[in-house]
XYZ file of C-alpha atoms in Angstrom:
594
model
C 101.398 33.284 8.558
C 103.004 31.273 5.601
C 104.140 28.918 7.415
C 100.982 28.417 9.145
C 98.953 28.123 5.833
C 101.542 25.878 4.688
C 100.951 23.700 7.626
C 97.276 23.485 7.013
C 97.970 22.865 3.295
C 100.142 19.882 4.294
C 97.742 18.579 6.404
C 94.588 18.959 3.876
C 96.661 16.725 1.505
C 98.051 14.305 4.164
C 94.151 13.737 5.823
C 92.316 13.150 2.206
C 94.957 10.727 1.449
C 95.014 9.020 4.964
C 91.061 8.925 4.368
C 91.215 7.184 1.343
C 93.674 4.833 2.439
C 91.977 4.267 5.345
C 88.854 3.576 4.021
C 90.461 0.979 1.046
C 91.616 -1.129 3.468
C 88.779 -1.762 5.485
C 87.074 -1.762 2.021
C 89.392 -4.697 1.280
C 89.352 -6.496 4.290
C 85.937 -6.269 5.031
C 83.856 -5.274 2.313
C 84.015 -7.342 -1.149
C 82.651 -5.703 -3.739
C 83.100 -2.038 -1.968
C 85.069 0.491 -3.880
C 86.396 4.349 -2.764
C 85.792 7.203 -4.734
C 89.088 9.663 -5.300
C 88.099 11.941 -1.710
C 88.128 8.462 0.150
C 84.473 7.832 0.121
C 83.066 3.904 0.183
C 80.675 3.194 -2.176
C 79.594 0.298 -1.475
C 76.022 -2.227 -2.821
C 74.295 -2.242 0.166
C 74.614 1.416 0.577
C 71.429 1.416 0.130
C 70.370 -0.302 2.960
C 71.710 1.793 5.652
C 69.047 3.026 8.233
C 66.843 6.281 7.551
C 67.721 7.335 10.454
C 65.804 10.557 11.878
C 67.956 13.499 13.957
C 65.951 12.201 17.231
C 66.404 8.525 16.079
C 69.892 8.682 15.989
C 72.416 8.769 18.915
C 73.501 12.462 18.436
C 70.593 14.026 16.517
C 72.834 13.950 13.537
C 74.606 17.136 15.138
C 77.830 18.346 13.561
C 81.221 16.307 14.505
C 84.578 16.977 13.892
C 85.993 16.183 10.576
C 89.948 15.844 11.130
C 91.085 12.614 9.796
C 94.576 10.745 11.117
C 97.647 11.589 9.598
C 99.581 9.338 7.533
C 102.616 7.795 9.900
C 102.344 5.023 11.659
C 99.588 5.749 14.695
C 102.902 4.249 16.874
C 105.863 5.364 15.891
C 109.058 3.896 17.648
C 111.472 6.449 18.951
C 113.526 6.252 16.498
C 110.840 7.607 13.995
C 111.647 11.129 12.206
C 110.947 14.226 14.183
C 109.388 17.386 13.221
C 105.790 18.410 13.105
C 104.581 15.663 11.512
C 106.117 13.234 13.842
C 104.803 14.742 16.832
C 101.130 15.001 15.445
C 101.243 11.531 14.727
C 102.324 10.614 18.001
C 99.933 13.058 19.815
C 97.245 11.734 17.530
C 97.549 7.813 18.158
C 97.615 8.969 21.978
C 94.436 8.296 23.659
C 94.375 10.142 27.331
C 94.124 7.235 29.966
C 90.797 7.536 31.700
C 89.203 7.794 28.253
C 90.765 4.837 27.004
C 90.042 3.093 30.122
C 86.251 3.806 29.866
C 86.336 2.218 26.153
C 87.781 -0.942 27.243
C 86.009 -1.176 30.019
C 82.603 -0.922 28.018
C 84.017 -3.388 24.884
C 84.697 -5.990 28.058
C 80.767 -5.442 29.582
C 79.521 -6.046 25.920
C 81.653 -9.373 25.439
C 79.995 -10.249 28.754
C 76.267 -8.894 27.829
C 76.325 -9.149 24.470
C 79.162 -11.452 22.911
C 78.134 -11.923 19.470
C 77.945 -7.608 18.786
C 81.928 -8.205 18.511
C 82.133 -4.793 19.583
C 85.756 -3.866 19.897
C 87.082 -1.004 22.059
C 88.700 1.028 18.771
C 84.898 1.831 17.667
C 84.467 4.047 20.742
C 87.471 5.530 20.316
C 86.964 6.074 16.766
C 83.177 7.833 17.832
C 84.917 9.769 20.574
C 87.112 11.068 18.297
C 85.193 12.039 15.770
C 82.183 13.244 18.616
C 84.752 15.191 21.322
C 88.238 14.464 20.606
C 88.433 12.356 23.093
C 86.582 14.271 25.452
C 88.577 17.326 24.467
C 92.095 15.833 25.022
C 91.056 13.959 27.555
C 89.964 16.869 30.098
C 88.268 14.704 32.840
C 88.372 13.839 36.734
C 89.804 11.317 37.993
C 85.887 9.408 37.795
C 85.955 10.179 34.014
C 83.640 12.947 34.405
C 84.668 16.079 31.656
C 85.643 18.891 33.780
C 83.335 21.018 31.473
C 80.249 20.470 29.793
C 80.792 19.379 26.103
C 77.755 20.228 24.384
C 76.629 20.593 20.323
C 74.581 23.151 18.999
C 71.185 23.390 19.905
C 68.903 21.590 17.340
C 65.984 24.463 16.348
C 66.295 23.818 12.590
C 68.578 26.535 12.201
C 70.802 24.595 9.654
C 70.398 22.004 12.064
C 68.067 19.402 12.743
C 64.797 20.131 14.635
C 64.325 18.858 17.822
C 61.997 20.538 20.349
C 63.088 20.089 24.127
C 62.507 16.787 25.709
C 64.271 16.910 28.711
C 63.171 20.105 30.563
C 66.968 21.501 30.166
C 68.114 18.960 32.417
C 71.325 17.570 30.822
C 71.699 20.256 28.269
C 70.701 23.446 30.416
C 67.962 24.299 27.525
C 64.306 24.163 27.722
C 63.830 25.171 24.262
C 65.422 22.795 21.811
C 67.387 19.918 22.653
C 71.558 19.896 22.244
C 73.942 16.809 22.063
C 75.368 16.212 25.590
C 78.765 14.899 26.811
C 81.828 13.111 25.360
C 80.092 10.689 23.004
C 77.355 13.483 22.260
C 74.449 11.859 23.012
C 71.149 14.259 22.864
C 68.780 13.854 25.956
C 65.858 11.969 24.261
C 68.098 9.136 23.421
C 69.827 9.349 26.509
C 67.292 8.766 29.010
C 66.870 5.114 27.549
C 70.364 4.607 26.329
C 71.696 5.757 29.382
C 74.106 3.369 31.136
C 76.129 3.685 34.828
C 79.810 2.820 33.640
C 81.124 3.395 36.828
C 79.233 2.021 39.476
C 78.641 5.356 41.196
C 74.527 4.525 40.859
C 74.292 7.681 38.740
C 73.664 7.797 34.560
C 75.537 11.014 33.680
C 76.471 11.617 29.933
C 79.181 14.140 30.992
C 80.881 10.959 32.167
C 83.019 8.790 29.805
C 82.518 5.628 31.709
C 78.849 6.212 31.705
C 78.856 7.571 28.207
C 81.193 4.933 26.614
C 79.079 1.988 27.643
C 75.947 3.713 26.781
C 77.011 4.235 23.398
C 78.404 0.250 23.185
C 74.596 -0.769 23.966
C 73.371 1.735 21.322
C 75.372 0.439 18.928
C 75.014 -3.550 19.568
C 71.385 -2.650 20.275
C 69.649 -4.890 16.976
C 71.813 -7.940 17.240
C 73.854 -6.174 14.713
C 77.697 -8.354 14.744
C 80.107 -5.418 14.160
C 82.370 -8.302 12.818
C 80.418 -7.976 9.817
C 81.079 -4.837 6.867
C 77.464 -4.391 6.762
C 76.083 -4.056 10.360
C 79.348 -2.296 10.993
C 78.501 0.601 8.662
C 74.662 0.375 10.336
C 75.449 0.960 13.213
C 77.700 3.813 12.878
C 75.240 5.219 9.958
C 72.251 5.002 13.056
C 74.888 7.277 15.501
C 74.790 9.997 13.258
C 73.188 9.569 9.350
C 75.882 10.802 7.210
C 77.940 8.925 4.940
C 80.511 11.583 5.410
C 80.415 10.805 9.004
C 80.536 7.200 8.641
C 83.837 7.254 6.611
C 85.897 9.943 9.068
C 84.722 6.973 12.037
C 86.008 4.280 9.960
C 89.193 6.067 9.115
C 90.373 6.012 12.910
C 88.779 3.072 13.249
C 91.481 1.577 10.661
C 93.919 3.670 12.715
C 93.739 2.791 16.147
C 93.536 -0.700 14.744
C 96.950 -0.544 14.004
C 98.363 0.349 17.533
C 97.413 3.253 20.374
C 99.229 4.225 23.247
C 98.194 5.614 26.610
C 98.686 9.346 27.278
C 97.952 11.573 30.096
C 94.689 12.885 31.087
C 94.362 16.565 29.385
C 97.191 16.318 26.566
C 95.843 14.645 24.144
C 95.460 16.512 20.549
C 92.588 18.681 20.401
C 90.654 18.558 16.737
C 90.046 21.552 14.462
C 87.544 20.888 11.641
C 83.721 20.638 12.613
C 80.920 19.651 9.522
C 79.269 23.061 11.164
C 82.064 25.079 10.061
C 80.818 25.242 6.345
C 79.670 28.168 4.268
C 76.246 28.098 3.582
C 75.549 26.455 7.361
C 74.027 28.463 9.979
C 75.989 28.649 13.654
C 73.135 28.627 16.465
C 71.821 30.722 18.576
C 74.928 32.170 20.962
C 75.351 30.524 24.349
C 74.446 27.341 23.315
C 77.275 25.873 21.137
C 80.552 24.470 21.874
C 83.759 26.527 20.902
C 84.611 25.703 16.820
C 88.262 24.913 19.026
C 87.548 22.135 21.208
C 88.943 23.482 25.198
C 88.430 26.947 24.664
C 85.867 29.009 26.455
C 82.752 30.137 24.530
C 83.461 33.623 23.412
C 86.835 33.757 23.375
C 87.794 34.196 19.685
C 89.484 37.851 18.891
C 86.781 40.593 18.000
C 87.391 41.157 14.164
C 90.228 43.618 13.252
C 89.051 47.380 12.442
C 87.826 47.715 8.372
C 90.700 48.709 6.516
C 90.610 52.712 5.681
C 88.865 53.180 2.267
C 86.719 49.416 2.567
C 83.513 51.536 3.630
C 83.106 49.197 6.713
C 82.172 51.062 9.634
C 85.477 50.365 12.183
C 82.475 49.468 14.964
C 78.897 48.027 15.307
C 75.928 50.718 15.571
C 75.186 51.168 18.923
C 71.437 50.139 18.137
C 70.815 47.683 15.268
C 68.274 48.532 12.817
C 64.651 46.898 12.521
C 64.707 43.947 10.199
C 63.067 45.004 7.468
C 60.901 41.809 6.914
C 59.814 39.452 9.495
C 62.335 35.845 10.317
C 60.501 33.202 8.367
C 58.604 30.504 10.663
C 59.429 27.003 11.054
C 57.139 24.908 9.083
C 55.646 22.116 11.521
C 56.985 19.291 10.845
C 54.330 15.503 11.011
C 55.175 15.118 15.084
C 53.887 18.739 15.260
C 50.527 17.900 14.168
C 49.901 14.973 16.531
C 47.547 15.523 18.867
C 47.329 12.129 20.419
C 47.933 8.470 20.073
C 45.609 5.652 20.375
C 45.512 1.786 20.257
C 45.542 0.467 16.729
C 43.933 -3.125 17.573
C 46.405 -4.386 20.013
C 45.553 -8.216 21.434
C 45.909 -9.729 25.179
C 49.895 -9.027 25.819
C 50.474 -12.503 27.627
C 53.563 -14.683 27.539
C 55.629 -17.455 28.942
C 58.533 -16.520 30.932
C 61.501 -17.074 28.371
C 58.977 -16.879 25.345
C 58.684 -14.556 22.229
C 54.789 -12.466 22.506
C 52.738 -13.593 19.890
C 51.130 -10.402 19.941
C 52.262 -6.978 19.385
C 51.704 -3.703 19.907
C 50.575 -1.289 17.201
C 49.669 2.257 18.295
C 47.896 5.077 15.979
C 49.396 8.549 15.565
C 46.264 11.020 14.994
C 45.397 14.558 14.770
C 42.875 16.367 16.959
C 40.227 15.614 14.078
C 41.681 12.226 14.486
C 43.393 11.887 11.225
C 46.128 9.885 10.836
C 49.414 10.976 10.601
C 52.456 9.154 8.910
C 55.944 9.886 9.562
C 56.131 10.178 13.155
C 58.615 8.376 15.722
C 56.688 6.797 18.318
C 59.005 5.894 20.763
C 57.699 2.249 23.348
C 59.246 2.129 26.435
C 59.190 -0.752 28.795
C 58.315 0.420 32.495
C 57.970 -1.470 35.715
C 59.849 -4.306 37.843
C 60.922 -6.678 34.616
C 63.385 -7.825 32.398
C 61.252 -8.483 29.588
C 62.975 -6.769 26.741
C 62.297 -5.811 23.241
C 64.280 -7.943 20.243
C 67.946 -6.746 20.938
C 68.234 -6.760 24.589
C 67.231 -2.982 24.819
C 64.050 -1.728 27.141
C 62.670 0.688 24.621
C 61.771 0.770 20.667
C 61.487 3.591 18.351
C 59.329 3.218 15.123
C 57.950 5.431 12.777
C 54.432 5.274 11.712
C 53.521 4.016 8.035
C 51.055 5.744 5.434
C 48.146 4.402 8.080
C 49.701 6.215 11.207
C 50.586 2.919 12.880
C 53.236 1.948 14.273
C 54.502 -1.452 15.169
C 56.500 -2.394 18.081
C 59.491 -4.866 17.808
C 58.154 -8.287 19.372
C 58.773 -8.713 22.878
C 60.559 -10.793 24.337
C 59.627 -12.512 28.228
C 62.230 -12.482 30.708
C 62.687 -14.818 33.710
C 60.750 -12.555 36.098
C 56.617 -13.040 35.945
C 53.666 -10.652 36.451
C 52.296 -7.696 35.145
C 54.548 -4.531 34.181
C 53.486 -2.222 31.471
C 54.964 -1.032 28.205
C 54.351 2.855 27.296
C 53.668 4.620 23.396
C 54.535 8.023 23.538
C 55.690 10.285 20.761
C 59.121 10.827 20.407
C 60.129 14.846 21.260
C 56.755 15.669 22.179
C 54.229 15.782 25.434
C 51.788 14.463 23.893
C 48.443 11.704 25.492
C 50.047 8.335 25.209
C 49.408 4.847 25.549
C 49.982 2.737 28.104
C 49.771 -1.019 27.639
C 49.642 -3.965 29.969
C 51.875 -6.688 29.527
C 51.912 -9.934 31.613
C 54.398 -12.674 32.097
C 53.370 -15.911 33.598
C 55.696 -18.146 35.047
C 57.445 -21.620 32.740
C 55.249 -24.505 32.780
C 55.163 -27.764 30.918
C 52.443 -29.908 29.764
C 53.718 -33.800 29.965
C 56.385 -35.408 32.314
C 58.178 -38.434 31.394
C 60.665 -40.625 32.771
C 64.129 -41.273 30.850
C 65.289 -44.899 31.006
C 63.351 -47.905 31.203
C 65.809 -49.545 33.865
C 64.062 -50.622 37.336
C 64.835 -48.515 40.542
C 65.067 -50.761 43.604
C 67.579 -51.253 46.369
C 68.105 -53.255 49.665
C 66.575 -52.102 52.949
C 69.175 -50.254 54.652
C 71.050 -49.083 51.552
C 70.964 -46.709 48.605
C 69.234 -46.570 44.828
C 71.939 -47.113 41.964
C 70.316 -45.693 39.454
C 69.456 -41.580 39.762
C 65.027 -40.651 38.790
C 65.606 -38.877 35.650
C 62.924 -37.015 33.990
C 61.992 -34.542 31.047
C 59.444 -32.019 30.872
C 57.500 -31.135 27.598
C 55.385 -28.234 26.612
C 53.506 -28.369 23.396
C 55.896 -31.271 22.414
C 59.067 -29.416 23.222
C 61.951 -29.227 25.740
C 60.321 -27.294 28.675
C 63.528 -25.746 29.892
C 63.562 -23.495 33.391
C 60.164 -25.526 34.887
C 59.583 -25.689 38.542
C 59.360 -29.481 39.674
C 58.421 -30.487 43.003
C 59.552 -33.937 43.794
C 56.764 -36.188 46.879
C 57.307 -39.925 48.425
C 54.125 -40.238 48.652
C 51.969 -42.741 50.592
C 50.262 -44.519 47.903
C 48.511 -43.402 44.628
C 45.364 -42.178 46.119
C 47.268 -40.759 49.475
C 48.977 -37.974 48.429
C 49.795 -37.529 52.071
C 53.757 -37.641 52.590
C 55.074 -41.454 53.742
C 56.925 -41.407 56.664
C 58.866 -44.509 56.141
C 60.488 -46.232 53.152
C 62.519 -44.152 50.508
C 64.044 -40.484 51.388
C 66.146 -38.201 50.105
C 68.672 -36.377 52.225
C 69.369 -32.682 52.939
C 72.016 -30.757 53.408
C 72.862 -32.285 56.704
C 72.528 -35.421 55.724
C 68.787 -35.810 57.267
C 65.909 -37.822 55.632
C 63.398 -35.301 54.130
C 60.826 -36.893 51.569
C 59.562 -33.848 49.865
C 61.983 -31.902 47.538
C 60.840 -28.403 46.431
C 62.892 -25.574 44.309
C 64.078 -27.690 41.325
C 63.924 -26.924 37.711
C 64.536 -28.457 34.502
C 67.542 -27.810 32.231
C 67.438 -26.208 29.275
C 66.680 -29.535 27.538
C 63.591 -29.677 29.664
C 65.698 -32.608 31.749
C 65.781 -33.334 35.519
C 68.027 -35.628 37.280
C 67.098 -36.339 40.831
C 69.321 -36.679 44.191
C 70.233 -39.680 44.857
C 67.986 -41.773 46.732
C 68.563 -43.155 50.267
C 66.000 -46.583 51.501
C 65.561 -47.257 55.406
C 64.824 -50.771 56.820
C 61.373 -50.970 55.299
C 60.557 -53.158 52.442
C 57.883 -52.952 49.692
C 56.777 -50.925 46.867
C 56.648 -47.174 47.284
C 55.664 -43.970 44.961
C 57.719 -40.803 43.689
C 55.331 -38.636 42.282
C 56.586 -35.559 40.697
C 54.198 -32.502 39.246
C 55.740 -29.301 37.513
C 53.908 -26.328 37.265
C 51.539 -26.606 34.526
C 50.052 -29.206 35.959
C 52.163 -32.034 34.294
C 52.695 -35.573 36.944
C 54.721 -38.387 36.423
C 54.660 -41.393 39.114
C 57.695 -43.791 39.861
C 57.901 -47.204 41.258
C 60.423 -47.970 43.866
C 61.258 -51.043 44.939
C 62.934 -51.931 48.440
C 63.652 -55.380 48.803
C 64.536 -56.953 52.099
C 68.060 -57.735 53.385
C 68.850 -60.856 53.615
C 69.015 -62.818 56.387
C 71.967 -64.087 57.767
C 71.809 -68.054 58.527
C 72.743 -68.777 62.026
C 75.774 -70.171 63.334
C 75.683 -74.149 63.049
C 75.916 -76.490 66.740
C 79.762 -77.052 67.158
C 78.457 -79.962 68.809
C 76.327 -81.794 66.501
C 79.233 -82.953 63.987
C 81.998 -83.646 66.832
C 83.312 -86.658 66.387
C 82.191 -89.044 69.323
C 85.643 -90.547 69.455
C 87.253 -87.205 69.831
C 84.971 -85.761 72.592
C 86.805 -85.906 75.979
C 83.894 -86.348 77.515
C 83.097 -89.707 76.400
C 86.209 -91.332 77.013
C 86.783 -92.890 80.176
C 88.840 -91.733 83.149
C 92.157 -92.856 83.816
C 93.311 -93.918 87.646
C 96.873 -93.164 87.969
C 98.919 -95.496 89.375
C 99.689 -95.745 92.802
C-alpha cells in the first residue's frame, strides 16, 4: 500500500511538472506574449477570445475527460534508457496502438487533401484521443478500427453535468432520455449526425469507429478556416471540442509530447489512463448504467463492494433491505431558454439565389419564439443543408449552429454556391429539441458571363488546304470580372444572319480526326479565358464566321480568312527555246558512201 501511494505521489509531482513544461514550450514557440501560471496553466491575451462554446455546441458536450498528463522522459526512449517504473510508463505512454495511430494519419492526410491550409497535424488527434479515450482504451479495436466495446461518457441530465435532452432516439448512445458522448473521440449524437465522417470506406458513419471518428473530429476541428499553425486558432479549436481551459492545456501537453517522437504499439496494450475531471468531490456520478468505468477497460460494475464498517464506527456492516422515503422531494430541473421554445419562424429572410461558385448575398435569419410568440434569446438554432448539393456554409461544413441574440434571431453563416445548380433546401431547427422548424429554399443557377471578347488583335487566316497558325482565344466577363467555369459553345456559322451551321470552309476536328464545325462542352478558366482547338481550312476560299455565345447570353464573332492556294505555273514548251541549229530535225540527211 506504501509503495502504491508512493507511486501515485511520484507521479502527481512528475505530471504537474511535465504540464507546465509542456505547456511553456508551446507557450514559447507559439504563443508570444503567453505566460504559465505555477500548475502549468497558459494565460495567455487573447484568452479572452476563445469560443462560448455551449455543452451541445461543442464536440463532446463538454463531458468529463481524462486528466493524466505525460510523464517527464523522453516520449522515445532508446534502449539503452534507465529501467524501472518510470521507464516503462514512459515507453508505454509514447506508444500509440497501431490501428489508432493509423486512423489519425490517415485523417491529417484527407485534411491536407480537403482542407490544406487547417495545417492539421496527426499529433492533435492523438492528443484528443488521449485525453477523450486513451486511445480508444489502449487501443481495444478490430481489425476495421471499430472499439470492441462501446466507450461512452456519462449521460448529460444536468446532474453535475451538462444538460442535454435526447436527440438521437438512443441510437448511438442506447439512451432515449438524455444524450451521452459516444465512441473513441467522444463525440455526443447531436454533433455527430453532421460531423459524422466514413474513415474507412465501409459506406457506414459509426462513431464507435476510429477511422470514422478520427476524421470526423479533423473536419470539426478545421471546420471555420481556423489554420492550426497558428497559437490562436489552435487553442479555438480545441477550446470548441470541449470548453475548458483545463481541458485545453492537458490536450496541448501531449500535443507537445507526441511532437517529440511516438512509436507504434500493438492493438490492446497501450497504457490505459486513470484520472477523469468527473472524479472530483463535490461532482455528481450519473445515473448507473450509463457511464463508462472511472478505469478505462473494465466492465461497469466491477469495482469491490466497500469493506464491512469497522466494529465501534456505528456503520451498519450492510445496506437496509428497503431504503427509506426521502424525506423531501429531488429538486426539478429549471428549464433552461431551448425549453421554452415553442417554435421558430422566418425573421425576414430574402430570395436565396446564387451563382454557381458565388458567395449568397442574402442570408438566412430565423426567430426563436414562445407559444405566445415571444422571443427567446439564448438558444442554438442549428441550419442544416439538405438535398442533392455541394453548396456549403463558410468553412466547407454542411450545417451551422448559432445562437439567437437579445431579438431571438439568429443568423446563418453566408452560403456559399457549389458547382452543382438547382434548388435544394437549407433547414432551421433547434438544436436538442423537436421542435416546428424552418425550411428554406435555396437555388443555384448555373455560371454565366455577360461580355465575350477576343484576346489579340492578330488576323486569323490560312491557305485552302492547310491549317490556322494562330489559336481563337477569348475571355469571358461578368459584371466586369473574370467569368471563370462558363459554358461556351463554339459555331462556323454560315454568315451573320444564318446561324445555320456551314458545311464547307473552316472546321475543327474531333477525336478521330473528322471535320465537325460545332464545338459544345467547353468552359472558361478560372481567369474567365478560352483558347480554342486548333483550326483546320478545306479547299474553299473566302471569308467565314466563328461565332461563340456562353451562357448568359454573351456572343463574340470572328473573322476567318481562307485565302486560295496558289497556282502552280505550268511547265514551259521544251520546244520553243531549242536552238534551231541543235535540232536534229532540221539538219539534213547524210547518204553514206557507197
Amino acid at each position: 500500500m506504501a509503495a502504491h501511494i508512493g507511486r501515485r505521489l511520484r507521479k502527481g509531482a512528475a505530471t504537474t511538472a511535465v504540464a507546465a513544461a509542456a505547456v511553456a514550450a508551446l507557450s514559447a514557440s507559439q504563443a508570444p506574449g503567453a505566460t504559465v501560471d505555477d500548475q502549468g496553466r497558459q494565460n495567455t491575451g487573447d484568452a479572452t477570445s476563445a469560443p462560448d462554446t455551449a455543452a451541445d455546441d461543442s464536440a463532446t458536450g463538454n463531458s468529463p475527460y481524462y486528466t493524466d498528463l505525460p510523464p517527464l522522459n523522453s516520449p522515445a526512449p532508446s534502449p539503452s534508457a534507465g529501467s524501472g517504473e518510470a521507464g516503462d510508463r514512459s515507453a508505454a505512454e509514447a506508444g500509440i496502438p497501431a490501428t489508432v495511430l493509423d486512423a489519425y494519419k490517415k485523417a491529417e492526410a484527407a485534411l491536407r487533401e480537403k482542407k490544406a491550409g487547417c495545417n492539421l497535424p496527426w499529433q492533435l488527434l492523438a492528443a484528443i484521443g488521449k485525453v477523450e479515450s486513451g486511445q480508444a482504451r489502449g487501443g481495444r479495436v478490430t481489425a476495421d478500427g471499430t472499439t470492441v466495446t462501446p466507450i461512452l461518457g456519462p449521460q448529460l441530465d444536468g446532474n453535475g453535468f451538462a444538460l442535454i435532452r435526447d436527440t438521437d432516439n438512443g441510437a448511438y448512445d442506447g439512451n432515449r432520455m438524455y444524450d451521452q458522448a459516444v465512441g473513441p473521440m467522444q463525440f455526443i449524437p447531436s454533433t455527430w449526425s453532421w460531423a459524422g465522417r466514413d474513415g474507412n470506406g465501409d459506406g457506414r458513419k459509426d462513431p464507435n469507429n476510429i477511422y470514422d471518428a478520427a476524421l470526423a473530429a479533423g473536419h470539426y476541428l478545421c471546420r471555420f478556416d481556423w489554420d492550426l499553425s497558428e497559437p490562436g486558432d489552435l487553442r479555438k479549436a480545441i477550446l470548441s471540442y470541449n470548453n475548458s481551459t483545463e481541458y485545453l492545456n492537458t490536450v496541448l501537453s501531449w500535443l507537445e509530447y507526441y511532437r517529440k517522437g511516438t512509436h507504434e504499439i500493438p492493438d490492446g496494450t497501450g497504457a490505459l489512463p486513470e484520472d477523469r475531471s468527473d472524479a472530483r468531490p463535490g461532482v455528481t456520478p450519473s445515473a448507473p448504467g450509463t457511464t463508462p468505468p472511472a478505469r478505462p477497460g473494465k466492465p461497469s460494475g466491477s469495482r469491490p463492494s466497500p469493506s464491512p464498517s469497522a466494529p465501534g464506527t456505528g456503520s451498519p456492516s450492510a445496506p437496509p433491505t428497503t431504503p427509506p422515503p426521502p424525506t423531501t422531494p429531488p429538486p426539478s430541473t429549471p428549464p433552461t431558454p431551448t425549453d421554452t421554445v415553442h417554435h421558430l419562424e422566418d425573421a425576414g429572410t430574402g430570395t436565396l439565389t446564387a451563382m454557381a461558385g458565388h458567395t449568397f448575398a442574402e442570408r438566412i435569419s430565423t426567430r426563436a419564439e414562445t407559444e405566445a410568440g415571444k422571443a427567446v434569446a439564448k438558444v442554438r438554432i442549428r441550419f442544416t443543408i439538405v438535398g442533392d448539393t455541394d453548396t456549403t456554409f463558410a468553412g466547407g461544413e454542411s450545417v451551422a449552429t448559432v445562437t439567437t441574440d437579445a431579438s431571438g434571431v439568429a443568423v446563418a453563416p453566408a452560403l456559399q454556391a457549389g458547382e452543382k445548380t438547382g434548388a435544394f433546401a437549407v433547414q432551421a431547427a433547434v438544436a436538442g429539441r423537436s421542435v416546428k422548424g424552418v425550411p428554406y429554399k435555396v437555388t443555384v443557377t448555373q455560371r454565366v458571363a455577360d461580355a465575350l471578347t477576343r484576346v489579340g488583335e492578330k488576323e486569323l487566316t490560312c491557305v485552302a488546304g492547310g491549317e490556322f497558325a494562330e489559336p481563337v482565344e477569348v475571355k469571358a466577363t461578368y459584371g466586369g470580372e473574370a467569368a471563370g467555369k462558363v459554358a461556351v459553345t463554339a459555331k462556323l456559322v454560315t454568315s451573320a444572319d444564318d446561324p445555320a451551321e456551314n458545311d464547307k470552309g473552316p472546321y475543327f476536328k474531333d477525336a478521330d480526326g473528322k471535320a465537325i464545325r460545332t464545338l459544345t462542352g467547353l468552359r472558361t478558366g478560372p481567369d474567365g479565358q478560352l483558347t480554342l482547338p486548333k483550326l483546320y481550312a478545306d479547299g474553299t476560299a473566302g471569308t467565314f464566321l466563328l461565332r461563340l455565345t456562353t451562357a448568359g447570353g454573351a456572343t463574340l464573332e470572328v473573322e476567318l480568312t481562307v485565302e486560295p492556294a496558289a497556282t502552280p505555273s505550268p511547265d514551259p514548251d521544251p520546244s520553243a527555246d531549242a536552238d534551231p541549229s541543235t535540232d536534229p530535225s532540221t539538219e539534213p540527211s547524210e547518204t553514206p558512201a557507197a
